[in-house]
Tab-separated table of C-alpha atoms and ligand atoms in Angstrom:
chain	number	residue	atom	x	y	z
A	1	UNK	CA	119.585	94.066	98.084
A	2	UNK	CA	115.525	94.231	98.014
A	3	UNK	CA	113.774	91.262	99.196
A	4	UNK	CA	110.931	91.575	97.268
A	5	UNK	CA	110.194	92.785	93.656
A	6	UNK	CA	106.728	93.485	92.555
A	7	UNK	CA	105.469	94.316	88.887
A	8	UNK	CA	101.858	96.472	89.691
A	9	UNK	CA	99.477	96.904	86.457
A	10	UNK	CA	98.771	100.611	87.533
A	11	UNK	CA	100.273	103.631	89.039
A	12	UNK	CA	97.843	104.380	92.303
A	13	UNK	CA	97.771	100.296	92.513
A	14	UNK	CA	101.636	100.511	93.084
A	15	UNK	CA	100.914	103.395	95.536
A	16	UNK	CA	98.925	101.437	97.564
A	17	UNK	CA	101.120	98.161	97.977
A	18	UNK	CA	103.989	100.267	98.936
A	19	UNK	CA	101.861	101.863	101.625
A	20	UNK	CA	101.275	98.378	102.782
A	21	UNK	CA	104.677	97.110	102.843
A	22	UNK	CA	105.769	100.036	104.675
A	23	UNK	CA	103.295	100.049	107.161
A	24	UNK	CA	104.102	96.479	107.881
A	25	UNK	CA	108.099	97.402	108.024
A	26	UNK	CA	109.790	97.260	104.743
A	27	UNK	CA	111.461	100.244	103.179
A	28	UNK	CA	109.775	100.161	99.837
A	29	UNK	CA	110.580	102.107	96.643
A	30	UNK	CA	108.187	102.897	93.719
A	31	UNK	CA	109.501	103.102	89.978
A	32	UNK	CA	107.635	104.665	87.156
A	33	UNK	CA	107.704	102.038	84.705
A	34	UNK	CA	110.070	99.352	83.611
A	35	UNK	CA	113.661	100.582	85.017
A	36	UNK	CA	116.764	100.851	82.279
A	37	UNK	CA	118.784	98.050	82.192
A	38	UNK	CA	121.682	100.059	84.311
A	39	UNK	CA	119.533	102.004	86.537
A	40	UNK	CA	120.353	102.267	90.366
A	41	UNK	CA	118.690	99.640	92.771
A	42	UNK	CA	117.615	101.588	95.383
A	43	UNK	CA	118.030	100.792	98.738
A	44	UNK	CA	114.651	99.142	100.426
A	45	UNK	CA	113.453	96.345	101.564
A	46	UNK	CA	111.020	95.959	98.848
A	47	UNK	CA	111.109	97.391	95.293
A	48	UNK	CA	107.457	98.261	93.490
A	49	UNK	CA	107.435	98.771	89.537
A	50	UNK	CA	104.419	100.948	88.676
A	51	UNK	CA	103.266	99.842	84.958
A	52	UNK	CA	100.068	101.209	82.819
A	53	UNK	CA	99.618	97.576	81.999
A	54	UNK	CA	95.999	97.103	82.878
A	55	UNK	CA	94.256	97.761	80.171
A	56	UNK	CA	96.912	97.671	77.419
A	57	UNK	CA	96.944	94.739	75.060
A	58	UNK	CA	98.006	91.777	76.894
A	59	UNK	CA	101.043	90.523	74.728
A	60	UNK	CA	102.540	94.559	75.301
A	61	UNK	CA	101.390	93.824	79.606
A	62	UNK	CA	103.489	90.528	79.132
A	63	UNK	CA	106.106	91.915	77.599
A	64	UNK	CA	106.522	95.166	80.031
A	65	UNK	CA	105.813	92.650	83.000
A	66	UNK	CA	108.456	90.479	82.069
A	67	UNK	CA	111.295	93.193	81.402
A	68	UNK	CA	110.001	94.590	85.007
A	69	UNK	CA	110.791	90.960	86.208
A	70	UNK	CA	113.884	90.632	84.994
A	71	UNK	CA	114.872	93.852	86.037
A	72	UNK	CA	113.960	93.362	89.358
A	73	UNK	CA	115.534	89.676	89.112
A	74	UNK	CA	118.929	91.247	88.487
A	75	UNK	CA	118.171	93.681	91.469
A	76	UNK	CA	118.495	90.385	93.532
A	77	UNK	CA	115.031	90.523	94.913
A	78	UNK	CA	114.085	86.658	96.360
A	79	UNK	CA	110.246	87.005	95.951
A	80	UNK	CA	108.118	88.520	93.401
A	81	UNK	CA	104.427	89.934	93.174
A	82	UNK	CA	102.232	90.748	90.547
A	83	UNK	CA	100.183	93.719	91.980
A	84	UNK	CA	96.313	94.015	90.298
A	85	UNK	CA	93.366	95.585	91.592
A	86	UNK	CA	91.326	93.704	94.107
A	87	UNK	CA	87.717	94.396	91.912
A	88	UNK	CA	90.443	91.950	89.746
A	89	UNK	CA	90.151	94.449	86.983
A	90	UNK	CA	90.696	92.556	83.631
A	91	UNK	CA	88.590	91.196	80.185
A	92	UNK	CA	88.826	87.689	79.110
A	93	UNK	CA	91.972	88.669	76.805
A	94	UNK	CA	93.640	89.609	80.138
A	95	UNK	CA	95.802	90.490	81.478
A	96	UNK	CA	95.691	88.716	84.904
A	97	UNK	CA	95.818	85.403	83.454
A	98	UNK	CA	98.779	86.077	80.341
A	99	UNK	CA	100.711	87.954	82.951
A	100	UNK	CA	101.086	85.454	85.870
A	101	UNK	CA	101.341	82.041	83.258
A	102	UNK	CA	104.187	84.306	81.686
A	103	UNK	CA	106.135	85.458	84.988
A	104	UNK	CA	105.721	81.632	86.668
A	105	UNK	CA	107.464	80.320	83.249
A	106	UNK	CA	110.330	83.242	83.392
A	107	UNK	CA	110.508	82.106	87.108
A	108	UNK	CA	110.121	78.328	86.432
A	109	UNK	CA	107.796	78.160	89.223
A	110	UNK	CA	104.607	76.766	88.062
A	111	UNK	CA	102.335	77.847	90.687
A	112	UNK	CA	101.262	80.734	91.684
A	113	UNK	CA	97.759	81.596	94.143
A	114	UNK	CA	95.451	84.976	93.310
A	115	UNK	CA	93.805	86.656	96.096
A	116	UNK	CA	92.534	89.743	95.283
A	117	UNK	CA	90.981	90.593	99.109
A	118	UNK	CA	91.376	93.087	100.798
A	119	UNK	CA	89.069	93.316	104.298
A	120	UNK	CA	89.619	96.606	104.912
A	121	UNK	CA	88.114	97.716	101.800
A	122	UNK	CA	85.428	95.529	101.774
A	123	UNK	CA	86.784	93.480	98.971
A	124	UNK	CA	85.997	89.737	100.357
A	125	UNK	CA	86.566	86.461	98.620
A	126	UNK	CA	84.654	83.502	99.253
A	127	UNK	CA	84.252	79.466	97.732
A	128	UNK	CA	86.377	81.878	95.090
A	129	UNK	CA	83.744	84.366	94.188
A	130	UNK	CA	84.951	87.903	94.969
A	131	UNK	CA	82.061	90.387	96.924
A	132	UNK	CA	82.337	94.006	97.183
A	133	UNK	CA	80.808	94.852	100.375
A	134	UNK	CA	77.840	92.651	100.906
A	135	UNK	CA	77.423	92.629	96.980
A	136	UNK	CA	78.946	90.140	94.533
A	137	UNK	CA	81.464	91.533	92.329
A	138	UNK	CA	78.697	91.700	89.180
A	139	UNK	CA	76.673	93.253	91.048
A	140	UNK	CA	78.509	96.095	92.703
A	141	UNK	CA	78.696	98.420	89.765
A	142	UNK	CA	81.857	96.865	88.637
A	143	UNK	CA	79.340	94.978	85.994
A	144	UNK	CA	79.240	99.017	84.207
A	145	UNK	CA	83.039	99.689	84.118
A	146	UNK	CA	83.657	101.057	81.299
A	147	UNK	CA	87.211	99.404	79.711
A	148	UNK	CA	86.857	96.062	81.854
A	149	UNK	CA	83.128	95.415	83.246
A	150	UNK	CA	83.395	92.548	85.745
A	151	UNK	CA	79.985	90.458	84.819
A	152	UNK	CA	81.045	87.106	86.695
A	153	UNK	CA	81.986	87.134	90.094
A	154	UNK	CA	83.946	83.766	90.167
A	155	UNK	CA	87.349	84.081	90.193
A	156	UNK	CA	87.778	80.494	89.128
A	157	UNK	CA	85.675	80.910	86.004
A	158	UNK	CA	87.596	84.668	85.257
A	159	UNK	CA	90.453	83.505	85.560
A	160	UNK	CA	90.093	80.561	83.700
A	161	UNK	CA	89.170	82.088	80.700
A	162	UNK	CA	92.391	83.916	80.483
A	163	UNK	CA	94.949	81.010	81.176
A	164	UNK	CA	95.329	77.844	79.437
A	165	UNK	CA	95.912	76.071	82.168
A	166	UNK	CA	93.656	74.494	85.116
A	167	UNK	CA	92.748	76.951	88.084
A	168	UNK	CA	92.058	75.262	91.483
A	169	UNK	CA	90.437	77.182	94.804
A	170	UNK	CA	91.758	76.758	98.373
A	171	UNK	CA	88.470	77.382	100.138
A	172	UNK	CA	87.303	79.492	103.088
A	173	UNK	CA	87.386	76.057	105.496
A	174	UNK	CA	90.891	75.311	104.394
A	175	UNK	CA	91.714	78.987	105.333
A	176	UNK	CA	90.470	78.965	108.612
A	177	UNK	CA	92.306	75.989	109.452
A	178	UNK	CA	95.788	78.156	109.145
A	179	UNK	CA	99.008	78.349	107.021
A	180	UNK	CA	99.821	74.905	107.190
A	181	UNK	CA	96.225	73.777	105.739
A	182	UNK	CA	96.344	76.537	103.466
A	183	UNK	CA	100.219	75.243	102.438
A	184	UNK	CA	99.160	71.977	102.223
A	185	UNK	CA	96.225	72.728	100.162
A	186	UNK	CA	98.101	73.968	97.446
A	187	UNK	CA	100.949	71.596	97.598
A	188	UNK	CA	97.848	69.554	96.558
A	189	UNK	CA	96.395	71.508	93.612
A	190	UNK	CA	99.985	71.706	92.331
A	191	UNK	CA	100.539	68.554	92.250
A	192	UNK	CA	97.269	67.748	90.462
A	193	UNK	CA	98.389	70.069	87.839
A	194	UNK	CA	97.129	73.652	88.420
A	195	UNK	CA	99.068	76.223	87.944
A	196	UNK	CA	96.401	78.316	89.732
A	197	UNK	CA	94.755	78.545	93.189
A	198	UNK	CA	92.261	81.079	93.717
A	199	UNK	CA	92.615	81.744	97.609
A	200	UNK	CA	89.280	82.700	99.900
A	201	UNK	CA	90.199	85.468	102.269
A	202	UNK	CA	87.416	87.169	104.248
A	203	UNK	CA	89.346	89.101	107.255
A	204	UNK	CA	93.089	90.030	107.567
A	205	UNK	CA	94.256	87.034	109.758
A	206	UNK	CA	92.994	84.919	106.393
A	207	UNK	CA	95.789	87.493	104.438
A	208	UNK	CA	98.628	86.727	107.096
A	209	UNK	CA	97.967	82.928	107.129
A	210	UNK	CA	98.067	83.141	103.569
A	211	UNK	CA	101.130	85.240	103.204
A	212	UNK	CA	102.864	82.737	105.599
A	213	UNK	CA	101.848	80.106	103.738
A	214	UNK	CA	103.515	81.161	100.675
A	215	UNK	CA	106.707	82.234	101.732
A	216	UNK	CA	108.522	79.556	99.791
A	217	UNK	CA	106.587	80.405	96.661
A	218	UNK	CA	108.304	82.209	93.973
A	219	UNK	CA	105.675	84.329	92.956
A	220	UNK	CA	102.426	85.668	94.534
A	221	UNK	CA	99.649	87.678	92.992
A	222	UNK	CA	97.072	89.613	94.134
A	223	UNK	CA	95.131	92.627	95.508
A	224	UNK	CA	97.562	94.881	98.153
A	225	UNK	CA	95.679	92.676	101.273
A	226	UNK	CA	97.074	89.427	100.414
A	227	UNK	CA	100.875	91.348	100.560
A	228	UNK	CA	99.957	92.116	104.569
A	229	UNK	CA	101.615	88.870	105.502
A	230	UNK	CA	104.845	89.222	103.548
A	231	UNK	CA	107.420	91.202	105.634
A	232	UNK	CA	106.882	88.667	108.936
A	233	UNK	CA	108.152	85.671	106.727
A	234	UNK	CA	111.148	87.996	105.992
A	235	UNK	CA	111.606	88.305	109.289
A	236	UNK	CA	111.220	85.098	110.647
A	237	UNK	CA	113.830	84.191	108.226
A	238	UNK	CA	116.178	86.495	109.316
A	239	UNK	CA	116.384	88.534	106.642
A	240	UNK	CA	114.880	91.636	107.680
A	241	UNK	CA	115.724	93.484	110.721
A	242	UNK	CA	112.787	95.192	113.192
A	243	UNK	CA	113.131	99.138	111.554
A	244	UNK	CA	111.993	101.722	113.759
A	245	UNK	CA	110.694	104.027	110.947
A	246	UNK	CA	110.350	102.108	107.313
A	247	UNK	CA	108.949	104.961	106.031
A	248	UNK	CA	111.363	107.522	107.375
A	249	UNK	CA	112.249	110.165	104.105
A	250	UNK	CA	114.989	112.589	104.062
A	251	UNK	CA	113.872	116.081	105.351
A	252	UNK	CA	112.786	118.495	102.615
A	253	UNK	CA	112.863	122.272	103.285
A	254	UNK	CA	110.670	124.713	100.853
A	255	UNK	CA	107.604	126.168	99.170
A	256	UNK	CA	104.423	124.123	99.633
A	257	UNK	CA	101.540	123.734	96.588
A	258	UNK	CA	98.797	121.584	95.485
A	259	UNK	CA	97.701	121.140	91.618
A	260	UNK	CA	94.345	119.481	91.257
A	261	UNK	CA	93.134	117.633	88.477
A	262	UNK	CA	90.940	115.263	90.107
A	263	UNK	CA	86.921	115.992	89.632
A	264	UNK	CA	85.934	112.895	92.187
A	265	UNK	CA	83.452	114.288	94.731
A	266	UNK	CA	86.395	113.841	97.367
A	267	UNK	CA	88.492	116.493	95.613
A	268	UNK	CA	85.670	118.813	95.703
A	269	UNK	CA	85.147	118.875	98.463
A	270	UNK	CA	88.736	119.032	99.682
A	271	UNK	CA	89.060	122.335	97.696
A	272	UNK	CA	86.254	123.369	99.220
A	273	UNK	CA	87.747	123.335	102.672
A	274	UNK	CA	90.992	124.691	101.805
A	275	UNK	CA	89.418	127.467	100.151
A	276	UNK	CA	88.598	128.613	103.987
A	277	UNK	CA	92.068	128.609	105.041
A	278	UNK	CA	94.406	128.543	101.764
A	279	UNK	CA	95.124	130.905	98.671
A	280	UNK	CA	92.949	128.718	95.949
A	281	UNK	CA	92.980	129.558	92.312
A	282	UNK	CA	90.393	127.964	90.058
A	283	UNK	CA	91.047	127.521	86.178
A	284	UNK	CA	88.819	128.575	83.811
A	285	UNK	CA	89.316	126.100	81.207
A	286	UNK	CA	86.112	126.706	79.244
A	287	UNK	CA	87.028	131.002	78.876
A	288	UNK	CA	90.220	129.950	78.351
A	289	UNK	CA	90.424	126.586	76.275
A	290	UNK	CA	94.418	126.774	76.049
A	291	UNK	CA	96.815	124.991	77.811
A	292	UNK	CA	99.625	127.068	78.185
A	293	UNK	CA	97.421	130.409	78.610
A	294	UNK	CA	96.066	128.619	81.537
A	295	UNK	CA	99.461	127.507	82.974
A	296	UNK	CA	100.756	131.190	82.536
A	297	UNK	CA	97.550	132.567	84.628
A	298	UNK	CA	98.274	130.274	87.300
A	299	UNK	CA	102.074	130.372	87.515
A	300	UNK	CA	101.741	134.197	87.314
A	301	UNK	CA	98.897	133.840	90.567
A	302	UNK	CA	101.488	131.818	92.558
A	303	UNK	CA	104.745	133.932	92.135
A	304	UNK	CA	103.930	136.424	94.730
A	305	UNK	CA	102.138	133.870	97.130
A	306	UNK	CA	104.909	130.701	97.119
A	307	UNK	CA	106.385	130.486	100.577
A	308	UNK	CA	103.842	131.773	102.665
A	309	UNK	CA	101.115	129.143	102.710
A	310	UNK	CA	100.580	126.313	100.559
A	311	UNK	CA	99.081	127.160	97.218
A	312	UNK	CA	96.348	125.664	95.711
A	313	UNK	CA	95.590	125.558	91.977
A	314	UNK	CA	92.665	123.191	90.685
A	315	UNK	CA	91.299	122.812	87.630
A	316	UNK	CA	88.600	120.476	89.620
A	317	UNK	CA	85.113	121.081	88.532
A	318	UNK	CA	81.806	119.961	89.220
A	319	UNK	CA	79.938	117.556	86.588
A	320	UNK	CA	78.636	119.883	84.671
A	321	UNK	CA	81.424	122.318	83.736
A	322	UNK	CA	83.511	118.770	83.102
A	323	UNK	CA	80.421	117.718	80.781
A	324	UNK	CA	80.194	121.217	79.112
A	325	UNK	CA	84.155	121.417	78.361
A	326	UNK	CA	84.096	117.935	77.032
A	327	UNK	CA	81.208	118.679	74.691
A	328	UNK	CA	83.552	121.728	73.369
A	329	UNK	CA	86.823	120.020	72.541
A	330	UNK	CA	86.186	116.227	72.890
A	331	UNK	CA	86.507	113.994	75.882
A	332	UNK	CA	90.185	113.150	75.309
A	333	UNK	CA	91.333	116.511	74.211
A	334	UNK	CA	89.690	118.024	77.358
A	335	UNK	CA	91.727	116.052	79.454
A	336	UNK	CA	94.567	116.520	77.902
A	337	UNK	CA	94.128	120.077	77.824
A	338	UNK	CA	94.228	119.922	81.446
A	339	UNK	CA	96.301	117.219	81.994
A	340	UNK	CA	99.178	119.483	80.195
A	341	UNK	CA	98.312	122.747	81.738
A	342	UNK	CA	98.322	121.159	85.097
A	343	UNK	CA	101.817	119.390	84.654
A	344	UNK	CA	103.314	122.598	83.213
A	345	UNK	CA	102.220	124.376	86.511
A	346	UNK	CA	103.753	121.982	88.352
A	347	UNK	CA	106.751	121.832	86.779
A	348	UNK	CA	107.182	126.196	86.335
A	349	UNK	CA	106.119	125.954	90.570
A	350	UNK	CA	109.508	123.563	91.443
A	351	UNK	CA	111.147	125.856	88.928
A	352	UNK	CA	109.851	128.572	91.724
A	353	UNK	CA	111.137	126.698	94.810
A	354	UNK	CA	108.358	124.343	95.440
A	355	UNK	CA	109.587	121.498	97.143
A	356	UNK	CA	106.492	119.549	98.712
A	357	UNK	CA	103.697	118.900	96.387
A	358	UNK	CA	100.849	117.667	96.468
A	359	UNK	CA	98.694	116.123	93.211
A	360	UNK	CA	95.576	115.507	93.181
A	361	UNK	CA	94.103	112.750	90.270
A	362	UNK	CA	95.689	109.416	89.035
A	363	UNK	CA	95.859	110.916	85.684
A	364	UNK	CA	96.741	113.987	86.791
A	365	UNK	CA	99.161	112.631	89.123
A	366	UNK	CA	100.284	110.368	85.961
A	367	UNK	CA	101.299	113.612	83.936
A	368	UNK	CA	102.678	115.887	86.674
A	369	UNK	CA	105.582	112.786	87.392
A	370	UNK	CA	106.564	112.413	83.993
A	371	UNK	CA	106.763	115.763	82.921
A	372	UNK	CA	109.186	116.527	86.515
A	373	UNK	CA	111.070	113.194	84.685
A	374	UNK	CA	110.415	111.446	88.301
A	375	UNK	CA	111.970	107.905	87.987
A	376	UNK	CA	111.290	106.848	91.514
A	377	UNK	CA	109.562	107.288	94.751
A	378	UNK	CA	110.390	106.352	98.409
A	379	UNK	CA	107.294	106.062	100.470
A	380	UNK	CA	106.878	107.447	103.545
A	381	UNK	CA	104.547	107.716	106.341
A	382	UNK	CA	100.802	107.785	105.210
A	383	UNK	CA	98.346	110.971	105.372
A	384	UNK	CA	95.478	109.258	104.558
A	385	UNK	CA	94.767	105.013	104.217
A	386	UNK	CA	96.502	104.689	100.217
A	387	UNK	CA	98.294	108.185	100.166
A	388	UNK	CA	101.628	108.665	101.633
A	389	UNK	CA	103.988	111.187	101.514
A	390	UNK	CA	106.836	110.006	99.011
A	391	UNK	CA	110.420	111.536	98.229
A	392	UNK	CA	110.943	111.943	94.291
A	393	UNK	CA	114.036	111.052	92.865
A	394	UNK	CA	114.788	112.265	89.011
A	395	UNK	CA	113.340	115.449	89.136
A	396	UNK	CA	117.065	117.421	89.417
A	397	UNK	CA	115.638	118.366	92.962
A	398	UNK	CA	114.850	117.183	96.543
A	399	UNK	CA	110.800	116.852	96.253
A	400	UNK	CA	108.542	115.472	98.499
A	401	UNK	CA	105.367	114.635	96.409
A	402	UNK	CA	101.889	113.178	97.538
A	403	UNK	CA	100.058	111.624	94.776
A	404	UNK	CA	96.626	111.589	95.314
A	405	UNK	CA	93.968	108.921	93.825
A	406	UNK	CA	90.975	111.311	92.946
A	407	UNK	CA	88.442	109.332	95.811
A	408	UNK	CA	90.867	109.035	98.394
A	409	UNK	CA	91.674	111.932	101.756
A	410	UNK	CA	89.988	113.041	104.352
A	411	UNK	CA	87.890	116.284	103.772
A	412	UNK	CA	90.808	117.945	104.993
A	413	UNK	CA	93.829	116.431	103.121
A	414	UNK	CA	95.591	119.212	102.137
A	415	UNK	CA	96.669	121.118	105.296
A	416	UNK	CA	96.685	117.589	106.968
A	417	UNK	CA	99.634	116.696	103.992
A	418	UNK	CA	101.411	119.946	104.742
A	419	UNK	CA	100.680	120.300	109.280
A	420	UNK	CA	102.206	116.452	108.965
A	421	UNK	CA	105.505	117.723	107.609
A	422	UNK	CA	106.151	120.381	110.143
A	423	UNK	CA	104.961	117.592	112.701
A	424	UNK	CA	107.810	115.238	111.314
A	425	UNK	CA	109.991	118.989	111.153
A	426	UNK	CA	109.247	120.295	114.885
B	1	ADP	P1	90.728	110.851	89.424
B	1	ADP	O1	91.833	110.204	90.191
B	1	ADP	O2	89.740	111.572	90.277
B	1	ADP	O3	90.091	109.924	88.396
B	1	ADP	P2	92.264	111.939	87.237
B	1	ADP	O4	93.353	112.957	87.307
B	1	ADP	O5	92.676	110.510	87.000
B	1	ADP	O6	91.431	112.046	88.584
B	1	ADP	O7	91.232	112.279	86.107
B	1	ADP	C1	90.589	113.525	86.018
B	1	ADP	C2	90.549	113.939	84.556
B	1	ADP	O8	89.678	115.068	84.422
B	1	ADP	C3	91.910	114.375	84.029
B	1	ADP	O9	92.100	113.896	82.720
B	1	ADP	C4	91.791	115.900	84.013
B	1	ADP	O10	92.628	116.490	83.046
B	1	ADP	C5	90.328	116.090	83.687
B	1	ADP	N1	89.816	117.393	84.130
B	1	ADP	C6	90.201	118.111	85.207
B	1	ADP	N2	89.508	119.259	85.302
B	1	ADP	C7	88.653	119.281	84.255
B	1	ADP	C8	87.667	120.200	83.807
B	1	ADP	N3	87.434	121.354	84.463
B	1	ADP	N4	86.976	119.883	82.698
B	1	ADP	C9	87.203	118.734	82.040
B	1	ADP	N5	88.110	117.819	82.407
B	1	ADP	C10	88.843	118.080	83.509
């Protein structure tokens, strides 16, 4: 039975945490989006339910978060998180604040902290006002966003606007002190009434103390950092052996491609490497403005090259081209144009014999799973910090699948995907 369940607002968000809790020695499992009442509990450590609940209305994030709960509940899991994104990505409808107060009242817990650090990535929290970098959080460009602009860096305040009930702060002195102070500490605010403690966290040995801190709590919310102290307490309790490989996947054997959606600057410029080493075919969305026109160019391009090398078909493009097909069909519609092309490419390649894939794009990534009718992933071993290799369950097919966040990889991320599967092979 899992140990932990944890209901994430967003699909790359979910990505991430699982990266985490493998890395720190829990087999974790990723499902797209609240699981059918009879579906199979996989077998990990820790189970992660992916939801598109950030920015959807908060009484539909409440209700998705709490089937995802219960779900997870019934799985047997002893612990639960609610996963959001450490700029704390929400409006003063929510949905950090209706989320939690709903899952502590389904749990009966009445507490819960929120620490949305994460060191690594520069996201700091201090006397509960959140910094990005050396900038506060309304100041770091997060104050433009377009669906949830972040214009007051406490957490305190934030969060108190979207919760009835009293938020408290366990600060940066009590933290240093260790998980005892920091236990004690909100033993206290409880006990005074809060339902809330915003947690300061300014290096990882802040997250651990934290996470040990809380291992009696029923739920925990936060950023991916503050989960970097959860498997130990599992451990130390006996309930989770010492795995030599949490992230080991089954062995997949097969074609190799990567579909690109993504138009970040990272993406670029990973095309443009694998362009010097890697068949690459670019779509010409503006000539051809059609969805399945375009998928039939590329799936036709691929046929004779599958097996070989790793394919490569992106409809990445720089600014401008985005800007001029946009101004032709509509913002939405332009993405969606692509968004459909791109998923019907990858589904016609694992028709083909594909069986490792990468995607590049959240969106992107977001279409290609549903339209392979992927239920679940097992993470693996990482390729890049936030990306790891994954095995796809639901698909009809063995599939390993890397799903890509448009920013994240190294310049060279798509050989370095495929060379680390025939390391893992060899
Ligand atoms: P990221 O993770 O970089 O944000 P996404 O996949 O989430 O990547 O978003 C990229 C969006 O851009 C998708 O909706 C995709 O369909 C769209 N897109 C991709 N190529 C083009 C293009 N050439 N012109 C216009 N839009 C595009």
């Amino acid at each position: 039975m899992p140990l932990l369940g944890s209901v994430a607002d967003d699909f790359t968000g979910a990505t991430d945490l699982c990266s985490m809790l493998v890395r720190n020695g829990m087999r974790t499992v990723q499902l797209i989006g609240v699981p059918a009442p009879g579906q199979t509990v996989p077998d990990a450590d820790a189970v992660v339910v992916a939801l598109k609940s950030r920015t959807t209305p908060a009484a539909e994030a409440v209700r998705d978060s709490l089937a995802a709960l219960s779900w997870l509940r019934d799985a047997g899991c002893r612990q639960f998180f609610f996963k959001y994104c450490s700029t704390f990505d929400s409006t003063d409808a929510g949905n950090i604040g209706p989320v939690g107060d709903a899952m502590m009242e389904a749990l009966g817990c009445g507490f819960t902290l929120a620490c949305p650090a994460f060191p690594t990535n520069a996201r700091t929290v201090y006397q509960g006002h959140l910094f990005v970098g050396s900038a506060l959080l309304n100041e770091s460009g997060m104050e433009n966003h377009p669906l949830n602009p972040m214009r007051d860096a406490s957490l305190v305040r934030v969060l108190g606007r979207q919760t009835p009930y009293p938020v408290g702060l366990v600060p940066f002195a009590t933290v240093e002190r260790g998980a005892g102070a920091i236990r004690d500490a909100m033993t206290a605010l409880k006990e005074q009434g809060r339902h809330w403690a915003v947690v300061d966290a300014v290096s990882d040995a802040h997250l651990f103390a934290i996470g040990e801190a809380a291992a009696k709590h029923a739920l925990i919310t936060g950023g991916s950092g503050v989960a970097l102290g959860l498997p130990e307490n599992f451990r130390r309790a006996g309930l989770l052996p010492v795995l030599a490989d949490p992230g080991a996947l089954p062995m997949v054997h097969g074609a190799t491609a990567v579909v690109a959606g993504s138009c970040s600057r990272a993406t670029l410029q990973q095309i443009g490497i694998a362009r010097q080493s890697l068949p690459v075919l670019q779509l010409d969305p503006l000539a051809t403005p059609d969805a399945a026109a375009l998928a039939a160019q590329a799936i036709a391009w691929a046929k004779g090259l599958l097996g070989a090398k790793p394919v490569v078909v992106a409809a990445s493009a720089a600014p401008e081209q985005v800007a001029a097909l946009q101004q032709k069909l509509g913002r939405e519609a332009a993405g969606t144009l692509i968004e459909e092309a791109l998923a019907t490419v990858a589904e016609a390649l694992v028709g083909l014999g594909v069986r490792r894939l990468v995607v590049a794009g959240g969106e992107t990534s977001g279409a290609v799973v549903t339209r392979l009718g992927v239920q679940s992933l097992r993470i693996g071993a990482e390729i890049d910090p936030g990306v790891p290799w994954t095995y796809a369950e639901g698909s009809g097919v063995p599939l390993l699948m890397a799903l890509k966040s448009g920013n994240f990889g190294a310049p060279d991320f798509f050989s370095k995907s495929f060379a680390m599967l025939e390391g893992a092979a060899a």
